[in-house]
PDB file of C-alpha atoms in Angstrom:
ATOM      1  CA  MET O1432     -32.705 -19.658 -32.558  1.00  0.00           C
ATOM      2  CA  ASP O1433     -33.006 -22.474 -30.059  1.00  0.00           C
ATOM      3  CA  VAL O1434     -32.177 -21.635 -26.392  1.00  0.00           C
ATOM      4  CA  VAL O1435     -31.172 -23.864 -23.470  1.00  0.00           C
ATOM      5  CA  VAL O1436     -32.131 -22.914 -19.970  1.00  0.00           C
ATOM      6  CA  LEU O1437     -29.019 -23.127 -17.755  1.00  0.00           C
ATOM      7  CA  SER O1438     -29.037 -24.192 -14.075  1.00  0.00           C
ATOM      8  CA  SER O1439     -28.822 -20.455 -13.212  1.00  0.00           C
ATOM      9  CA  GLY O1440     -32.314 -20.005 -14.730  1.00  0.00           C
ATOM     10  CA  HIS O1441     -31.047 -17.959 -17.618  1.00  0.00           C
ATOM     11  CA  GLY O1442     -31.479 -18.898 -21.319  1.00  0.00           C
ATOM     12  CA  MET O1443     -28.519 -19.310 -23.610  1.00  0.00           C
ATOM     13  CA  PRO O1444     -28.676 -19.499 -27.420  1.00  0.00           C
ATOM     14  CA  LEU O1445     -27.346 -22.898 -28.510  1.00  0.00           C
ATOM     15  CA  ILE O1446     -25.363 -21.489 -31.387  1.00  0.00           C
ATOM     16  CA  GLY O1447     -22.721 -18.882 -30.791  1.00  0.00           C
ATOM     17  CA  PHE O1448     -20.122 -16.872 -32.711  1.00  0.00           C
ATOM     18  CA  ARG O1449     -16.667 -17.534 -31.304  1.00  0.00           C
ATOM     19  CA  THR O1450     -14.341 -14.526 -31.669  1.00  0.00           C
ATOM     20  CA  LEU O1451     -10.935 -16.143 -31.460  1.00  0.00           C
ATOM     21  CA  THR O1452      -8.889 -15.169 -34.503  1.00  0.00           C
ATOM     22  CA  MET O1453      -5.214 -15.923 -35.113  1.00  0.00           C
ATOM     23  CA  PRO O1454      -3.495 -13.649 -36.012  1.00  0.00           C
ATOM     24  CA  LEU O1455      -5.715 -10.891 -34.708  1.00  0.00           C
ATOM     25  CA  PRO O1456      -6.928  -8.488 -37.474  1.00  0.00           C
ATOM     26  CA  PRO O1457      -7.234  -4.739 -36.886  1.00  0.00           C
ATOM     27  CA  HIS O1458     -10.138  -3.750 -34.658  1.00  0.00           C
ATOM     28  CA  ASP O1459     -12.069  -1.997 -37.411  1.00  0.00           C
ATOM     29  CA  VAL O1460     -12.030  -5.194 -39.444  1.00  0.00           C
ATOM     30  CA  LEU O1461     -13.373  -7.163 -36.418  1.00  0.00           C
ATOM     31  CA  THR O1462     -16.052  -4.659 -35.716  1.00  0.00           C
ATOM     32  CA  SER O1463     -17.299  -4.858 -39.290  1.00  0.00           C
ATOM     33  CA  ALA O1464     -17.214  -8.657 -39.173  1.00  0.00           C
ATOM     34  CA  TYR O1465     -19.237  -8.740 -35.902  1.00  0.00           C
ATOM     35  CA  LEU O1466     -21.833  -6.317 -37.293  1.00  0.00           C
ATOM     36  CA  ASP O1467     -22.171  -8.665 -40.368  1.00  0.00           C
ATOM     37  CA  ALA O1468     -22.662 -11.570 -37.872  1.00  0.00           C
ATOM     38  CA  ILE O1469     -25.346  -9.551 -36.007  1.00  0.00           C
ATOM     39  CA  GLU O1470     -27.133  -8.791 -39.235  1.00  0.00           C
ATOM     40  CA  ALA O1471     -27.033 -12.506 -40.093  1.00  0.00           C
ATOM     41  CA  GLY O1472     -28.886 -13.232 -36.828  1.00  0.00           C
ATOM     42  CA  TYR O1473     -26.148 -14.089 -34.333  1.00  0.00           C
ATOM     43  CA  ARG O1474     -26.855 -12.915 -30.785  1.00  0.00           C
ATOM     44  CA  HIS O1475     -24.514 -15.144 -28.702  1.00  0.00           C
ATOM     45  CA  PHE O1476     -20.924 -14.079 -28.957  1.00  0.00           C
ATOM     46  CA  ASP O1477     -18.148 -15.863 -27.216  1.00  0.00           C
ATOM     47  CA  MET O1478     -14.842 -14.226 -26.371  1.00  0.00           C
ATOM     48  CA  ALA O1479     -12.118 -14.041 -23.726  1.00  0.00           C
ATOM     49  CA  ALA O1480      -9.805 -11.476 -22.318  1.00  0.00           C
ATOM     50  CA  GLN O1481      -7.032 -13.416 -23.922  1.00  0.00           C
ATOM     51  CA  TYR O1482      -8.504 -13.158 -27.454  1.00  0.00           C
ATOM     52  CA  GLY O1483      -8.187  -9.412 -27.564  1.00  0.00           C
ATOM     53  CA  THR O1484     -11.732  -9.119 -29.103  1.00  0.00           C
ATOM     54  CA  GLU O1485     -13.687  -7.568 -26.238  1.00  0.00           C
ATOM     55  CA  ASP O1486     -13.214  -3.932 -27.360  1.00  0.00           C
ATOM     56  CA  PRO O1487     -14.223  -4.486 -31.084  1.00  0.00           C
ATOM     57  CA  LEU O1488     -17.227  -6.540 -29.989  1.00  0.00           C
ATOM     58  CA  GLY O1489     -18.386  -3.909 -27.584  1.00  0.00           C
ATOM     59  CA  ARG O1490     -18.214  -1.317 -30.412  1.00  0.00           C
ATOM     60  CA  SER O1491     -20.215  -3.652 -32.608  1.00  0.00           C
ATOM     61  CA  ILE O1492     -22.951  -4.083 -29.982  1.00  0.00           C
ATOM     62  CA  ALA O1493     -23.231  -0.369 -29.508  1.00  0.00           C
ATOM     63  CA  GLU O1494     -23.414   0.222 -33.261  1.00  0.00           C
ATOM     64  CA  ALA O1495     -25.932  -2.522 -33.775  1.00  0.00           C
ATOM     65  CA  MET O1496     -28.266  -0.972 -31.234  1.00  0.00           C
ATOM     66  CA  LYS O1497     -27.664   2.592 -32.676  1.00  0.00           C
ATOM     67  CA  ARG O1498     -28.683   1.322 -36.125  1.00  0.00           C
ATOM     68  CA  GLY O1499     -31.680  -0.426 -34.764  1.00  0.00           C
ATOM     69  CA  LEU O1500     -30.392  -3.980 -35.782  1.00  0.00           C
ATOM     70  CA  VAL O1501     -31.062  -5.081 -32.195  1.00  0.00           C
ATOM     71  CA  GLU O1502     -33.622  -3.558 -29.867  1.00  0.00           C
ATOM     72  CA  SER O1503     -31.700  -3.709 -26.622  1.00  0.00           C
ATOM     73  CA  ARG O1504     -28.752  -5.161 -24.724  1.00  0.00           C
ATOM     74  CA  ASP O1505     -30.837  -8.014 -23.305  1.00  0.00           C
ATOM     75  CA  LYS O1506     -31.246  -9.513 -26.808  1.00  0.00           C
ATOM     76  CA  PHE O1507     -27.578 -10.331 -26.801  1.00  0.00           C
ATOM     77  CA  PHE O1508     -25.907 -13.198 -24.923  1.00  0.00           C
ATOM     78  CA  ILE O1509     -22.287 -12.308 -24.193  1.00  0.00           C
ATOM     79  CA  THR O1510     -19.668 -14.769 -22.896  1.00  0.00           C
ATOM     80  CA  THR O1511     -16.148 -13.860 -21.899  1.00  0.00           C
ATOM     81  CA  LYS O1512     -13.472 -15.661 -19.898  1.00  0.00           C
ATOM     82  CA  LEU O1513     -10.954 -15.223 -17.037  1.00  0.00           C
ATOM     83  CA  TRP O1514      -7.465 -15.823 -18.263  1.00  0.00           C
ATOM     84  CA  CYS O1515      -4.886 -17.858 -16.281  1.00  0.00           C
ATOM     85  CA  THR O1516      -2.741 -14.854 -15.318  1.00  0.00           C
ATOM     86  CA  ASP O1517      -5.795 -13.481 -13.434  1.00  0.00           C
ATOM     87  CA  ALA O1518      -6.960 -16.790 -11.961  1.00  0.00           C
ATOM     88  CA  HIS O1519      -6.395 -15.639  -8.354  1.00  0.00           C
ATOM     89  CA  PRO O1520      -9.098 -14.835  -5.822  1.00  0.00           C
ATOM     90  CA  ASN O1521      -7.996 -11.188  -5.553  1.00  0.00           C
ATOM     91  CA  LEU O1522      -7.952 -10.624  -9.286  1.00  0.00           C
ATOM     92  CA  VAL O1523     -11.265 -12.098 -10.490  1.00  0.00           C
ATOM     93  CA  VAL O1524     -13.634  -9.349  -9.853  1.00  0.00           C
ATOM     94  CA  PRO O1525     -11.284  -6.514 -11.010  1.00  0.00           C
ATOM     95  CA  THR O1526     -10.536  -8.445 -14.164  1.00  0.00           C
ATOM     96  CA  LEU O1527     -14.148  -8.896 -15.058  1.00  0.00           C
ATOM     97  CA  LYS O1528     -14.740  -5.164 -14.439  1.00  0.00           C
ATOM     98  CA  ASN O1529     -11.925  -4.504 -16.841  1.00  0.00           C
ATOM     99  CA  SER O1530     -13.550  -6.766 -19.424  1.00  0.00           C
ATOM    100  CA  LEU O1531     -16.880  -4.974 -18.956  1.00  0.00           C
ATOM    101  CA  LYS O1532     -15.091  -1.587 -19.460  1.00  0.00           C
ATOM    102  CA  ARG O1533     -13.651  -2.797 -22.785  1.00  0.00           C
ATOM    103  CA  LEU O1534     -17.086  -4.158 -23.808  1.00  0.00           C
ATOM    104  CA  GLY O1535     -18.947  -1.004 -22.656  1.00  0.00           C
ATOM    105  CA  LEU O1536     -21.414  -3.218 -20.829  1.00  0.00           C
ATOM    106  CA  GLU O1537     -22.752  -3.407 -17.224  1.00  0.00           C
ATOM    107  CA  TYR O1538     -22.789  -7.196 -17.188  1.00  0.00           C
ATOM    108  CA  VAL O1539     -21.977 -10.343 -19.149  1.00  0.00           C
ATOM    109  CA  ASP O1540     -24.423 -13.211 -19.559  1.00  0.00           C
ATOM    110  CA  LEU O1541     -21.732 -15.814 -18.880  1.00  0.00           C
ATOM    111  CA  TYR O1542     -18.286 -15.594 -17.260  1.00  0.00           C
ATOM    112  CA  LEU O1543     -15.959 -18.668 -17.464  1.00  0.00           C
ATOM    113  CA  ILE O1544     -12.679 -19.709 -15.923  1.00  0.00           C
ATOM    114  CA  HIS O1545     -10.792 -20.204 -19.153  1.00  0.00           C
ATOM    115  CA  TRP O1546      -8.542 -23.093 -17.956  1.00  0.00           C
ATOM    116  CA  PRO O1547      -8.135 -24.829 -14.592  1.00  0.00           C
ATOM    117  CA  ALA O1548      -4.688 -23.359 -14.235  1.00  0.00           C
ATOM    118  CA  ARG O1549      -2.876 -20.275 -12.985  1.00  0.00           C
ATOM    119  CA  LEU O1550       0.092 -18.444 -14.582  1.00  0.00           C
ATOM    120  CA  LYS O1551       2.502 -15.879 -13.230  1.00  0.00           C
ATOM    121  CA  GLU O1552       1.113 -12.391 -13.747  1.00  0.00           C
ATOM    122  CA  GLY O1553       2.358 -10.813 -16.975  1.00  0.00           C
ATOM    123  CA  THR O1554       3.064 -14.190 -18.710  1.00  0.00           C
ATOM    124  CA  GLU O1555       2.712 -13.955 -22.477  1.00  0.00           C
ATOM    125  CA  GLY O1556       3.235 -16.510 -25.222  1.00  0.00           C
ATOM    126  CA  ARG O1557       3.172 -20.292 -25.129  1.00  0.00           C
ATOM    127  CA  ASN O1558       6.492 -20.932 -23.368  1.00  0.00           C
ATOM    128  CA  LEU O1559       5.147 -21.457 -19.832  1.00  0.00           C
ATOM    129  CA  LYS O1560       8.104 -23.299 -18.334  1.00  0.00           C
ATOM    130  CA  GLY O1561       8.555 -22.028 -14.756  1.00  0.00           C
ATOM    131  CA  LYS O1562       5.524 -19.717 -15.005  1.00  0.00           C
ATOM    132  CA  LEU O1563       2.826 -22.038 -13.675  1.00  0.00           C
ATOM    133  CA  ARG O1564       1.590 -21.251 -10.218  1.00  0.00           C
ATOM    134  CA  PRO O1565      -0.584 -23.134  -7.781  1.00  0.00           C
ATOM    135  CA  PHE O1566      -4.263 -22.798  -8.756  1.00  0.00           C
ATOM    136  CA  ASP O1567      -6.548 -22.033  -5.792  1.00  0.00           C
ATOM    137  CA  ILE O1568      -9.696 -23.629  -7.222  1.00  0.00           C
ATOM    138  CA  LYS O1569     -11.734 -22.885  -4.046  1.00  0.00           C
ATOM    139  CA  GLY O1570     -10.771 -19.277  -3.666  1.00  0.00           C
ATOM    140  CA  THR O1571     -11.025 -18.546  -7.348  1.00  0.00           C
ATOM    141  CA  TRP O1572     -14.470 -20.059  -7.612  1.00  0.00           C
ATOM    142  CA  GLU O1573     -15.610 -18.034  -4.551  1.00  0.00           C
ATOM    143  CA  ALA O1574     -14.511 -14.911  -6.423  1.00  0.00           C
ATOM    144  CA  MET O1575     -16.482 -16.047  -9.440  1.00  0.00           C
ATOM    145  CA  GLU O1576     -19.518 -16.442  -7.236  1.00  0.00           C
ATOM    146  CA  GLU O1577     -18.957 -12.890  -6.024  1.00  0.00           C
ATOM    147  CA  CYS O1578     -19.164 -11.748  -9.659  1.00  0.00           C
ATOM    148  CA  SER O1579     -22.575 -13.352  -9.785  1.00  0.00           C
ATOM    149  CA  LYS O1580     -23.700 -11.817  -6.534  1.00  0.00           C
ATOM    150  CA  LEU O1581     -22.576  -8.301  -7.617  1.00  0.00           C
ATOM    151  CA  GLY O1582     -24.639  -8.660 -10.850  1.00  0.00           C
ATOM    152  CA  LEU O1583     -21.520  -8.459 -13.025  1.00  0.00           C
ATOM    153  CA  ALA O1584     -22.295 -11.945 -14.521  1.00  0.00           C
ATOM    154  CA  LYS O1585     -25.775 -13.453 -14.933  1.00  0.00           C
ATOM    155  CA  SER O1586     -24.256 -16.963 -15.086  1.00  0.00           C
ATOM    156  CA  ILE O1587     -20.854 -18.353 -14.184  1.00  0.00           C
ATOM    157  CA  GLY O1588     -19.081 -21.458 -15.355  1.00  0.00           C
ATOM    158  CA  VAL O1589     -15.839 -22.996 -16.487  1.00  0.00           C
ATOM    159  CA  SER O1590     -13.963 -23.983 -19.638  1.00  0.00           C
ATOM    160  CA  ASN O1591     -11.679 -26.954 -20.356  1.00  0.00           C
ATOM    161  CA  PHE O1592     -12.390 -28.678 -17.100  1.00  0.00           C
ATOM    162  CA  SER O1593     -12.183 -32.432 -16.864  1.00  0.00           C
ATOM    163  CA  THR O1594     -14.510 -34.556 -14.732  1.00  0.00           C
ATOM    164  CA  LYS O1595     -11.742 -34.622 -12.037  1.00  0.00           C
ATOM    165  CA  LYS O1596     -11.362 -30.763 -11.953  1.00  0.00           C
ATOM    166  CA  LEU O1597     -15.039 -30.199 -12.122  1.00  0.00           C
ATOM    167  CA  SER O1598     -15.670 -32.669  -9.238  1.00  0.00           C
ATOM    168  CA  GLN O1599     -13.025 -30.733  -7.178  1.00  0.00           C
ATOM    169  CA  LEU O1600     -14.811 -27.476  -7.846  1.00  0.00           C
ATOM    170  CA  LEU O1601     -18.244 -28.792  -6.913  1.00  0.00           C
ATOM    171  CA  ILE O1602     -17.114 -29.754  -3.498  1.00  0.00           C
ATOM    172  CA  HIS O1603     -16.703 -26.014  -2.690  1.00  0.00           C
ATOM    173  CA  ALA O1604     -19.362 -24.400  -4.867  1.00  0.00           C
ATOM    174  CA  THR O1605     -22.390 -22.701  -3.383  1.00  0.00           C
ATOM    175  CA  ILE O1606     -23.336 -21.353  -6.839  1.00  0.00           C
ATOM    176  CA  PRO O1607     -22.545 -24.291  -9.143  1.00  0.00           C
ATOM    177  CA  PRO O1608     -21.047 -23.681 -12.624  1.00  0.00           C
ATOM    178  CA  ALA O1609     -23.792 -23.574 -15.201  1.00  0.00           C
ATOM    179  CA  VAL O1610     -21.603 -24.378 -18.194  1.00  0.00           C
ATOM    180  CA  ASN O1611     -18.485 -26.311 -18.987  1.00  0.00           C
ATOM    181  CA  GLN O1612     -17.165 -25.169 -22.360  1.00  0.00           C
ATOM    182  CA  VAL O1613     -14.779 -27.757 -23.905  1.00  0.00           C
ATOM    183  CA  GLU O1614     -13.394 -28.981 -27.200  1.00  0.00           C
ATOM    184  CA  MET O1615     -16.034 -31.265 -28.568  1.00  0.00           C
ATOM    185  CA  ASN O1616     -17.056 -32.500 -32.012  1.00  0.00           C
ATOM    186  CA  VAL O1617     -18.010 -35.716 -33.703  1.00  0.00           C
ATOM    187  CA  ALA O1618     -14.319 -36.724 -33.762  1.00  0.00           C
ATOM    188  CA  TRP O1619     -13.809 -35.886 -30.031  1.00  0.00           C
ATOM    189  CA  GLN O1620     -17.117 -36.737 -28.433  1.00  0.00           C
ATOM    190  CA  GLN O1621     -16.208 -36.470 -24.743  1.00  0.00           C
ATOM    191  CA  GLU O1622     -18.689 -39.114 -23.755  1.00  0.00           C
ATOM    192  CA  LYS O1623     -17.506 -39.555 -20.121  1.00  0.00           C
ATOM    193  CA  LEU O1624     -17.469 -35.758 -19.519  1.00  0.00           C
ATOM    194  CA  ARG O1625     -20.923 -35.286 -21.102  1.00  0.00           C
ATOM    195  CA  THR O1626     -22.436 -38.015 -19.036  1.00  0.00           C
ATOM    196  CA  TYR O1627     -20.916 -36.583 -15.839  1.00  0.00           C
ATOM    197  CA  CYS O1628     -22.099 -33.072 -16.629  1.00  0.00           C
ATOM    198  CA  ARG O1629     -25.563 -34.330 -17.501  1.00  0.00           C
ATOM    199  CA  GLU O1630     -25.821 -36.118 -14.206  1.00  0.00           C
ATOM    200  CA  LYS O1631     -24.742 -32.972 -12.380  1.00  0.00           C
ATOM    201  CA  GLY O1632     -27.016 -30.626 -14.318  1.00  0.00           C
ATOM    202  CA  LYS O1633     -24.213 -28.840 -16.116  1.00  0.00           C
ATOM    203  CA  HIS O1634     -24.645 -27.751 -19.732  1.00  0.00           C
ATOM    204  CA  VAL O1635     -21.679 -28.740 -21.996  1.00  0.00           C
ATOM    205  CA  SER O1636     -20.923 -26.207 -24.635  1.00  0.00           C
ATOM    206  CA  ALA O1637     -18.619 -27.098 -27.538  1.00  0.00           C
ATOM    207  CA  TRP O1638     -15.802 -25.135 -28.998  1.00  0.00           C
ATOM    208  CA  SER O1639     -14.229 -26.323 -32.289  1.00  0.00           C
ATOM    209  CA  PRO O1640     -17.456 -28.229 -33.255  1.00  0.00           C
ATOM    210  CA  LEU O1641     -15.923 -28.905 -36.707  1.00  0.00           C
ATOM    211  CA  ALA O1642     -12.438 -29.601 -35.427  1.00  0.00           C
ATOM    212  CA  ALA O1643     -11.050 -26.175 -36.102  1.00  0.00           C
ATOM    213  CA  ASN O1644      -9.422 -26.747 -39.448  1.00  0.00           C
ATOM    214  CA  GLY O1645      -6.900 -23.917 -39.969  1.00  0.00           C
ATOM    215  CA  ALA O1646      -6.279 -23.285 -36.309  1.00  0.00           C
ATOM    216  CA  PRO O1647      -2.888 -24.307 -34.722  1.00  0.00           C
ATOM    217  CA  TRP O1648      -4.626 -27.134 -32.858  1.00  0.00           C
ATOM    218  CA  GLY O1649      -7.069 -27.889 -35.724  1.00  0.00           C
ATOM    219  CA  SER O1650      -7.467 -30.833 -38.098  1.00  0.00           C
ATOM    220  CA  LEU O1651      -9.567 -32.218 -40.914  1.00  0.00           C
ATOM    221  CA  ALA O1652     -10.827 -35.025 -38.590  1.00  0.00           C
ATOM    222  CA  VAL O1653     -14.411 -33.852 -39.130  1.00  0.00           C
ATOM    223  CA  MET O1654     -14.546 -31.989 -42.451  1.00  0.00           C
ATOM    224  CA  GLU O1655     -12.573 -34.710 -44.426  1.00  0.00           C
ATOM    225  CA  ASN O1656     -13.877 -37.810 -42.679  1.00  0.00           C
ATOM    226  CA  PRO O1657     -15.076 -40.225 -45.438  1.00  0.00           C
ATOM    227  CA  LEU O1658     -18.120 -41.466 -43.542  1.00  0.00           C
ATOM    228  CA  LEU O1659     -19.301 -37.974 -42.615  1.00  0.00           C
ATOM    229  CA  LYS O1660     -18.864 -36.736 -46.205  1.00  0.00           C
ATOM    230  CA  GLU O1661     -20.886 -39.729 -47.464  1.00  0.00           C
ATOM    231  CA  ILE O1662     -23.736 -39.055 -45.067  1.00  0.00           C
ATOM    232  CA  ALA O1663     -23.682 -35.395 -45.988  1.00  0.00           C
ATOM    233  CA  ILE O1664     -23.738 -36.015 -49.704  1.00  0.00           C
ATOM    234  CA  ALA O1665     -26.652 -38.464 -49.228  1.00  0.00           C
ATOM    235  CA  LYS O1666     -28.633 -35.678 -47.464  1.00  0.00           C
ATOM    236  CA  GLY O1667     -27.658 -33.064 -50.088  1.00  0.00           C
ATOM    237  CA  LYS O1668     -25.704 -31.036 -47.538  1.00  0.00           C
ATOM    238  CA  THR O1669     -22.095 -30.233 -46.715  1.00  0.00           C
ATOM    239  CA  VAL O1670     -20.460 -31.799 -43.605  1.00  0.00           C
ATOM    240  CA  ALA O1671     -20.715 -28.441 -41.857  1.00  0.00           C
ATOM    241  CA  GLN O1672     -24.451 -28.213 -42.596  1.00  0.00           C
ATOM    242  CA  ASP O1673     -25.242 -31.681 -41.284  1.00  0.00           C
ATOM    243  CA  ASP O1674     -26.508 -32.110 -37.775  1.00  0.00           C
ATOM    244  CA  LEU O1675     -23.376 -33.722 -36.379  1.00  0.00           C
ATOM    245  CA  GLU O1676     -24.587 -33.618 -32.710  1.00  0.00           C
ATOM    246  CA  ARG O1677     -27.180 -36.245 -33.557  1.00  0.00           C
ATOM    247  CA  LEU O1678     -24.806 -38.641 -35.251  1.00  0.00           C
ATOM    248  CA  LYS O1679     -23.996 -41.668 -33.129  1.00  0.00           C
ATOM    249  CA  LEU O1680     -21.005 -42.733 -35.072  1.00  0.00           C
ATOM    250  CA  GLN O1681     -17.984 -44.890 -34.250  1.00  0.00           C
ATOM    251  CA  ILE O1682     -15.202 -42.929 -35.869  1.00  0.00           C
ATOM    252  CA  PRO O1683     -11.544 -42.421 -34.730  1.00  0.00           C
ATOM    253  CA  GLN O1684     -11.349 -40.041 -31.754  1.00  0.00           C
ATOM    254  CA  ARG O1685      -8.773 -37.360 -31.845  1.00  0.00           C
ATOM    255  CA  ARG O1686      -8.280 -34.384 -29.453  1.00  0.00           C
ATOM    256  CA  GLY O1687      -6.942 -31.247 -30.980  1.00  0.00           C
ATOM    257  CA  CYS O1688      -5.864 -29.091 -28.071  1.00  0.00           C
ATOM    258  CA  THR O1689      -4.176 -31.228 -25.422  1.00  0.00           C
ATOM    259  CA  GLY O1690      -3.521 -28.479 -22.929  1.00  0.00           C
ATOM    260  CA  GLU O1691      -0.064 -29.957 -22.220  1.00  0.00           C
ATOM    261  CA  ILE O1692       1.406 -26.472 -21.792  1.00  0.00           C
ATOM    262  CA  PHE O1693      -0.551 -26.127 -18.538  1.00  0.00           C
ATOM    263  CA  ILE O1694       1.019 -29.338 -16.975  1.00  0.00           C
ATOM    264  CA  ALA O1695       3.860 -28.534 -14.619  1.00  0.00           C
ATOM    265  CA  GLU O1696       6.965 -30.707 -14.639  1.00  0.00           C
ATOM    266  CA  ASP O1697       6.722 -31.187 -10.811  1.00  0.00           C
ATOM    267  CA  GLY O1698       3.024 -31.958 -10.678  1.00  0.00           C
ATOM    268  CA  PRO O1699      -0.456 -30.460 -11.330  1.00  0.00           C
TER     269      PRO O1699
END
């Protein structure tokens, strides 16, 4: 599998298995599914504390090594994320340690700030009115850097950061973010953000590369696009099989997840 070398110096497989599932199945079902993915060749797994998938993935990793499917821990690339309720300087390191405990690992390969926002501790659900708190981007990133220095995360980065938020972070960073993971696909190409990240040496990783049909924020903007279907048929492939990253197409752009729930009524 192709690997990209991040600014941290560590390699990351370009294709990953995202573990977000809604609604969340029983853990034994997830463990079995992750083992199937490992047998199929996946080594990069993407999760988050918010997904509730760290425990079953950790069990899958342990079982895969026990069965000899994978030689050792360093053959995996494990990504997890800091949820908004824990996006506070004093909570970052303890939160990652809790994630590692659930995973049964000593370190993750990549740790990301899930969103550039902070929520009141204990907040659940999508009704966030009155629950947004000021986000200390400088202090939170310093705590992320501490995770790196302690060896708890080989690389650190962000998720769902705009060029504005990323530029604010870079003012303070001594260890710059290696990755910005964002919604991106041929129907939401993020050209401005990709250009900015390329200039700053940040790798852009895509979630919902096929527009997440079936998810609450998903659509058929990619899978049912007439032009994409025509190109795929001409190549004897499905839309999902085609190399969409290389397509320079002018098709309607549509964002799936707007992130509006993280915008406070009285300001950012």
